[in-house]
Short mmCIF file of C-alpha atoms and ligand atoms in Angstrom, two decimals:
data_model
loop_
_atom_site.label_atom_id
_atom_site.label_comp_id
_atom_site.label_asym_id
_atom_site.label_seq_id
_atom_site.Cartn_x
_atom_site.Cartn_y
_atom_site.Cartn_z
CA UNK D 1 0.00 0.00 0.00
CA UNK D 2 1.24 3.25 -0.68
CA UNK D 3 0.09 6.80 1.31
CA UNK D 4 -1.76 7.78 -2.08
CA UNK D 5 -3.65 5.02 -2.72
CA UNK D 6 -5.55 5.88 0.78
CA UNK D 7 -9.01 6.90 0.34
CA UNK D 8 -8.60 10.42 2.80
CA UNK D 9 -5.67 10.96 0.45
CA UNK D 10 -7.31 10.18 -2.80
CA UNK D 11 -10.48 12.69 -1.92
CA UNK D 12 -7.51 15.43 -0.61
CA UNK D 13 -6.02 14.99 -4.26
CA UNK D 14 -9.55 15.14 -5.84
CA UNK D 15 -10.91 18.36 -4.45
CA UNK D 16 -7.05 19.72 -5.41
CA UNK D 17 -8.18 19.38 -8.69
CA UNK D 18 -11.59 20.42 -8.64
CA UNK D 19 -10.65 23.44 -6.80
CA UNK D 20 -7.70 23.91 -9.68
CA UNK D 21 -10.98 23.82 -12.28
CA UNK D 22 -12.96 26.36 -10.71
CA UNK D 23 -10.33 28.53 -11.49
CA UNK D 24 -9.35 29.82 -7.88
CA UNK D 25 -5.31 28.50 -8.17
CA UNK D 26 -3.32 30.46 -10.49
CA UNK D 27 0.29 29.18 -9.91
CA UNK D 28 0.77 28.49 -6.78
CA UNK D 29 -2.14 30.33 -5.17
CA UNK D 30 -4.02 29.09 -2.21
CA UNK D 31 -3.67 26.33 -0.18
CA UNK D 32 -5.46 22.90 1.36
CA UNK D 33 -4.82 21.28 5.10
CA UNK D 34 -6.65 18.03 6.96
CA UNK D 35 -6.43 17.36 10.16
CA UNK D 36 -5.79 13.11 9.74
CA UNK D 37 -8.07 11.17 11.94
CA UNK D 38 -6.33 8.57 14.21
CA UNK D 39 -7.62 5.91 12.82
CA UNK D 40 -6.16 7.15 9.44
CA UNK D 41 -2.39 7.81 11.13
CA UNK D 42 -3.10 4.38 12.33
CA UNK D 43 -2.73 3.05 8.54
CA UNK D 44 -0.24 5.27 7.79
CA UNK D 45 2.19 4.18 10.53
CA UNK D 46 4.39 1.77 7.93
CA UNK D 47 4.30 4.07 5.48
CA UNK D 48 5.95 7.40 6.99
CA UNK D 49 9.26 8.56 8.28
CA UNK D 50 9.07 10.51 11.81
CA UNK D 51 12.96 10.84 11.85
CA UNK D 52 13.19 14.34 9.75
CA UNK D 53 14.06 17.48 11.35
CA UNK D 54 12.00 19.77 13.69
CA UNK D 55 10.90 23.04 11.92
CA UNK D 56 9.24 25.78 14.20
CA UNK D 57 5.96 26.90 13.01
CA UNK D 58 6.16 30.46 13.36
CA UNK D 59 2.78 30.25 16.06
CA UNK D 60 1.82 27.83 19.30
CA UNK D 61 -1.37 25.48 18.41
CA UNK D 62 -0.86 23.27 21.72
CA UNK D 63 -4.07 21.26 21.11
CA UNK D 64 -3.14 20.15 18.09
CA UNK D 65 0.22 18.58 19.43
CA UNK D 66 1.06 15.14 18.00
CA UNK D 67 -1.85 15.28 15.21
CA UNK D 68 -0.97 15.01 11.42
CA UNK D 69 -1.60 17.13 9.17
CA UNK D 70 -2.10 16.78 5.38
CA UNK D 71 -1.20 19.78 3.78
CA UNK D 72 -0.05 21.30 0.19
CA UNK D 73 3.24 22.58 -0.40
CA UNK D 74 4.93 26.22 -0.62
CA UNK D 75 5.25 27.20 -4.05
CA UNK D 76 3.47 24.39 -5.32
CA UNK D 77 0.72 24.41 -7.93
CA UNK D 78 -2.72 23.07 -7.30
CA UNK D 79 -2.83 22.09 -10.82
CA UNK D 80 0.16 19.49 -10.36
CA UNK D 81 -0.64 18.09 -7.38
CA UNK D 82 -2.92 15.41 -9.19
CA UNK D 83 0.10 14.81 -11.67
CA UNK D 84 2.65 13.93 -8.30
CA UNK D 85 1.23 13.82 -5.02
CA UNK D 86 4.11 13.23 -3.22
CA UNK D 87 6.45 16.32 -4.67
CA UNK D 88 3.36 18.42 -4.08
CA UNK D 89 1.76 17.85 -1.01
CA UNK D 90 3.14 16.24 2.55
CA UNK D 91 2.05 14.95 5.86
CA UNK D 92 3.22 17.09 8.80
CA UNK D 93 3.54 15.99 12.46
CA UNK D 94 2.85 18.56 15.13
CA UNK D 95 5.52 18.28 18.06
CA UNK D 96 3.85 17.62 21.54
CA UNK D 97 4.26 21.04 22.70
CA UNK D 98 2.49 22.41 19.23
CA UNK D 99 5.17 24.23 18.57
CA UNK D 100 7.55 22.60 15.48
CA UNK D 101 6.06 20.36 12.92
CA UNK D 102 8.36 17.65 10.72
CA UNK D 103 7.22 16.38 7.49
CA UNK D 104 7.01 12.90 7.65
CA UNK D 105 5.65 11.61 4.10
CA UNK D 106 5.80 13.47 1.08
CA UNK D 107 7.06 17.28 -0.36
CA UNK D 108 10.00 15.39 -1.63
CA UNK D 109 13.25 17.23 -2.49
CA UNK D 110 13.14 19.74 0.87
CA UNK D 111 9.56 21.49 0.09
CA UNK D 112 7.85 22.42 2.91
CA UNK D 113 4.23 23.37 3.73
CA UNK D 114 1.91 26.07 2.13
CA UNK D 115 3.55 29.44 3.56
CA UNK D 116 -0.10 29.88 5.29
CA UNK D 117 0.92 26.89 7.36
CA UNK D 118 0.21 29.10 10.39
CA UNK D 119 -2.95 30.42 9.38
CA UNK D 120 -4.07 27.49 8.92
CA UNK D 121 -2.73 25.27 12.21
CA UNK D 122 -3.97 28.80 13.89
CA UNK D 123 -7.55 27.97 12.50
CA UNK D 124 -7.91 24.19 13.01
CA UNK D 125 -6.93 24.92 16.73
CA UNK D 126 -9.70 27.08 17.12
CA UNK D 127 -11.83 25.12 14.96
CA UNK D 128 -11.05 21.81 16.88
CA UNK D 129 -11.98 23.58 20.14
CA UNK D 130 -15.31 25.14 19.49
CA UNK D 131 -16.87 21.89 17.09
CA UNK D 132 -15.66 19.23 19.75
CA UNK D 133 -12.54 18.10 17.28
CA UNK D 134 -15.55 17.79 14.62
CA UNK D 135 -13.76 20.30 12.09
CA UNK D 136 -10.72 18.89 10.25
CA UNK D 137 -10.69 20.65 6.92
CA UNK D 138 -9.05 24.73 6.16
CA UNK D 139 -9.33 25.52 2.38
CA UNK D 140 -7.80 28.89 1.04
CA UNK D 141 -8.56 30.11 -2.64
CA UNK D 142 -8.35 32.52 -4.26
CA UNK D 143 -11.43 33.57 -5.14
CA UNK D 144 -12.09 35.59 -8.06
CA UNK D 145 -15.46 37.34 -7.27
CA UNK D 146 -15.18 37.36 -3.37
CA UNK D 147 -11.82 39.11 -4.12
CA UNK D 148 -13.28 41.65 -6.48
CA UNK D 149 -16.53 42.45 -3.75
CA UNK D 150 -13.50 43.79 -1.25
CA UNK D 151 -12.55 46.68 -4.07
CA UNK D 152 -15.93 47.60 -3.55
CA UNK D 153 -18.00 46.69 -0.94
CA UNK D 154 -17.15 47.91 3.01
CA UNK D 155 -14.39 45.81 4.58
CA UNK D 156 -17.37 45.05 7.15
CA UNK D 157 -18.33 41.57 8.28
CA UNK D 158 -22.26 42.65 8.47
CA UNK D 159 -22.21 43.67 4.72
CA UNK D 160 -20.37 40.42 3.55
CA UNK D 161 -22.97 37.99 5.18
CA UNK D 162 -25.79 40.09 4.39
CA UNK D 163 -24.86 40.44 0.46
CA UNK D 164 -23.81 37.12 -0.27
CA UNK D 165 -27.11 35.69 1.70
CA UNK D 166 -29.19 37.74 -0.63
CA UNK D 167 -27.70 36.41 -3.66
CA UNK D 168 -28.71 32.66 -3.07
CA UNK D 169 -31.09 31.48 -0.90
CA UNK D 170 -29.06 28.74 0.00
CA UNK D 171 -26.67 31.16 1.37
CA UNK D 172 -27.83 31.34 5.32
CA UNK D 173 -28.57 27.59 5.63
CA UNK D 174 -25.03 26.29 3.90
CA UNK D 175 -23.23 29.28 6.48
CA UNK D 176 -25.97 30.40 9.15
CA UNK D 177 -23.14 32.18 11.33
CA UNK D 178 -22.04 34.74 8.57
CA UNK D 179 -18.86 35.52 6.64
CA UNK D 180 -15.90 37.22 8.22
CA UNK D 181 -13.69 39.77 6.92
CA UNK D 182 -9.90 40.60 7.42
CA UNK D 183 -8.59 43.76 6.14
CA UNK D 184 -5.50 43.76 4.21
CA UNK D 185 -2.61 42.14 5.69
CA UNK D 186 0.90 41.14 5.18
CA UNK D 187 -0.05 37.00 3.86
CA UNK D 188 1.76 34.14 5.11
CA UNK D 189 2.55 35.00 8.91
CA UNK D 190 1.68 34.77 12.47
CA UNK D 191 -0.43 38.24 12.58
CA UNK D 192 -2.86 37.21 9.98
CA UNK D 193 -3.20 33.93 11.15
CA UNK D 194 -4.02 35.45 14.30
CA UNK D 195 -6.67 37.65 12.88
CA UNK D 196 -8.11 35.07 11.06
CA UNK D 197 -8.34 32.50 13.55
CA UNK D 198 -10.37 34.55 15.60
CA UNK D 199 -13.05 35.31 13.37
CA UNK D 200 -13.00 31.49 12.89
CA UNK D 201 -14.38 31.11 16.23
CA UNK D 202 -17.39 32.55 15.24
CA UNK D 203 -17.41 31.91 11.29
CA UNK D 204 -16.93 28.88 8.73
CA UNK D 205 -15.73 31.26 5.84
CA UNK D 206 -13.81 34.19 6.57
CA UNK D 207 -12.59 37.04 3.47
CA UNK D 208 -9.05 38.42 3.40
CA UNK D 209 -9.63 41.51 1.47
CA UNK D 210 -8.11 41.88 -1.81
CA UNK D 211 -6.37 38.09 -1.45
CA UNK D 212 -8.66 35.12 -0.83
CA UNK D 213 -11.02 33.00 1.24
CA UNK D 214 -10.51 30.57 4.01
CA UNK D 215 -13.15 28.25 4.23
CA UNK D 216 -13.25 25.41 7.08
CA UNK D 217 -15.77 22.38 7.16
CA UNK D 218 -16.22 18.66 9.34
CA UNK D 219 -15.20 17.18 5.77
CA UNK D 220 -13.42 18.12 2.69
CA UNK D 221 -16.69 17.89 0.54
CA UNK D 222 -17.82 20.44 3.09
CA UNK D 223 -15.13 22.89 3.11
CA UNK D 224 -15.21 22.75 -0.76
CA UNK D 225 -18.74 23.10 -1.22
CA UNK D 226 -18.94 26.07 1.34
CA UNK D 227 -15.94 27.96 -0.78
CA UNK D 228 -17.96 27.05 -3.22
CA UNK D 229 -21.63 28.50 -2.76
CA UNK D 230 -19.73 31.72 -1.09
CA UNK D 231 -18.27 32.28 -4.47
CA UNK D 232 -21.13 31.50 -6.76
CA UNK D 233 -23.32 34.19 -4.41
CA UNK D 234 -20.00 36.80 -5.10
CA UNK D 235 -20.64 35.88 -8.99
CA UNK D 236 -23.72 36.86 -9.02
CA UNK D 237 -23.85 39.75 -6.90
CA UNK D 238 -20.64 41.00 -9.32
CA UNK D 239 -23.08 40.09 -12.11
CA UNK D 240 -26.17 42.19 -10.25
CA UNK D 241 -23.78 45.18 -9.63
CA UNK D 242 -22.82 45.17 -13.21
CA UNK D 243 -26.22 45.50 -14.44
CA UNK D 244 -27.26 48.68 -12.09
CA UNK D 245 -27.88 46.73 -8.71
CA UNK D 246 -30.47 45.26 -7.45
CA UNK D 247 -34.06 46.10 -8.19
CA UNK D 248 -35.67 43.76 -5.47
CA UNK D 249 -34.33 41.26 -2.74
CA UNK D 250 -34.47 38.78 0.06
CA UNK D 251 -35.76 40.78 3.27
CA UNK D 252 -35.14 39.90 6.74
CA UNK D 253 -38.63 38.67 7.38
CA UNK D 254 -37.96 36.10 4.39
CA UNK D 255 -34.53 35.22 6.23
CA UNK D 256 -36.40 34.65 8.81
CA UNK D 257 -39.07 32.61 7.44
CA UNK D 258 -36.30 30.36 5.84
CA UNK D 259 -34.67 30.15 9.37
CA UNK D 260 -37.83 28.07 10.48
CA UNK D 261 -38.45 26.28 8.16
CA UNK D 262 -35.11 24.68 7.17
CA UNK D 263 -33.79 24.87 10.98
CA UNK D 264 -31.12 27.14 11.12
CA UNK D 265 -30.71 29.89 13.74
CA UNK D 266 -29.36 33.35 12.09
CA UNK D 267 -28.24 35.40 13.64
CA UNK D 268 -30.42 39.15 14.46
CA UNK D 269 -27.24 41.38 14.03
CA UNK D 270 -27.20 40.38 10.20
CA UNK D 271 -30.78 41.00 9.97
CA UNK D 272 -31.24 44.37 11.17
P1 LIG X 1 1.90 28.92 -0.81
O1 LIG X 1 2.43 28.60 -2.20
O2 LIG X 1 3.03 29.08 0.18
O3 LIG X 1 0.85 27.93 -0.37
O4 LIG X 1 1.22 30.37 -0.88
C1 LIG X 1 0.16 30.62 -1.75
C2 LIG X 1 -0.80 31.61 -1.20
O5 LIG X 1 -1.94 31.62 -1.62
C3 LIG X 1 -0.38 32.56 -0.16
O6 LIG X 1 -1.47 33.20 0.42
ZN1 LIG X 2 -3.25 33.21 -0.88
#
């Protein structure tokens, strides 16, 4: 058996690719990280090498010491990680103090993980607290209409959720809690991992303005299919803006209405 032929790494490698044809990976933009479940490292145990060197992450995630991570690599293309897994993407193993990581499978020929690395570790430790160890997915693309909204709408967290919920009304049932938003910041370090990781206490999909999207789910289908909804509701309100802006909408009362019916609790501050 070999680490690719495993089915959590097959589906990692699939939504690579499907991300890579939606169009939101030019070169080597954005990035993809699992959090392995033990039962998984349990299969992988033959298959990896623990002995390579301790790298520090740049941020402390101790709640996520000893886990694995899959994750893709620095300077690597989305688009060729389908073509050869193991020079593109890697498993990483969190020291016990969550401080250093080592790569243990994969990113052959010294490449290391995504530069976002800490952005991301930063997110799945707050996402592992507040869903129970539930969430185990962090997808960042770069998205081309949620990146073109931040030229022009506030930098505001109220106006994000409340536009993109308007523009599909399967927007508030596929992410009830809202969308957050980061303003500009320096990419790949520990202060916008910081900033981000925060909002992900409280949101699934959080915008850094005039960059990308960071979208976190229970499952990679999940994280992937919440990128992608956010995005198609960004394409159509850039489509809606382009022809004058909108003439009628989804009100509150009808948010509300869909709240009840389909279960979901939104909430009042984006409904003002
Ligand atoms: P990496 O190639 O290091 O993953 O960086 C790409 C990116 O999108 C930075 O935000
Ligand atoms: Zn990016």
């Amino acid at each position: 058996m070999k680490v690719e032929e495993l089915k959590f790494v097959k589906d990692f490698v699939r939504i690579t690719h499907d991300a890579w044809l939606k169009g939101w990976h030019e070169r080597n933009g954005g990035n993809f990280s699992y959090r392995i479940k033990d039962e998984e490292v349990a299969e992988l145990k033959e298959l990896i090498n623990e002995t390579s060197e301790c790298t520090p992450i740049g941020v402390s995630v101790p709640n996520l010491a000893n886990e694995y991570f899959l994750v893709t690599g620095s300077g690597k293309y989305m688009r060729n990680v389908i073509l050869d897994p193991e020079a593109n993407i890697g498993i990483a193993k969190i020291d016990e103090k969550g401080k250093n990581y080592k790569v243990v499978w994969g990113l052959i020929n010294g490449a290391r993980p995504t530069s976002e690395f800490p952005s991301h570790l930063m997110s799945h430790s707050v996402k592992k607290e507040v869903t129970n160890g539930k969430n185990r997915v962090i997808l960042h693309s770069h998205t081309t209409n949620i990146i073109a909204l931040t030229f022009v709408l506030p930098l505001d967290s109220k106006v994000f959720t409340r536009e993109l919920w308007e523009m599909a009304t399967e927007c508030p049932v596929v992410f009830p809690s809202g969308v957050g938003v980061v303003p500009w910041m320096v990419p790949g370090g520990a202060a916008i991992a910081k900033e981000t990781s925060k909002l992900m206490k409280e949101f699934d999909i959080v915008v850094w303005a005039h960059h990308g999207t960071f979208a976190s789910g229970e499952t990679m289908d999940l994280a992937f299919g919440l990128m992608d909804t956010a995005e198609k509701s960004a394409e159509i309100l850039v489509k809606v803006l382009s022809m004058g802006g909108k003439k009628q909408t989804i009100t509150s009362d009808n948010f509300r209405d869909l709240a009840k019916d389909f279960n979901v609790s939104l909430p009042e501050k984006f409904l003002g």
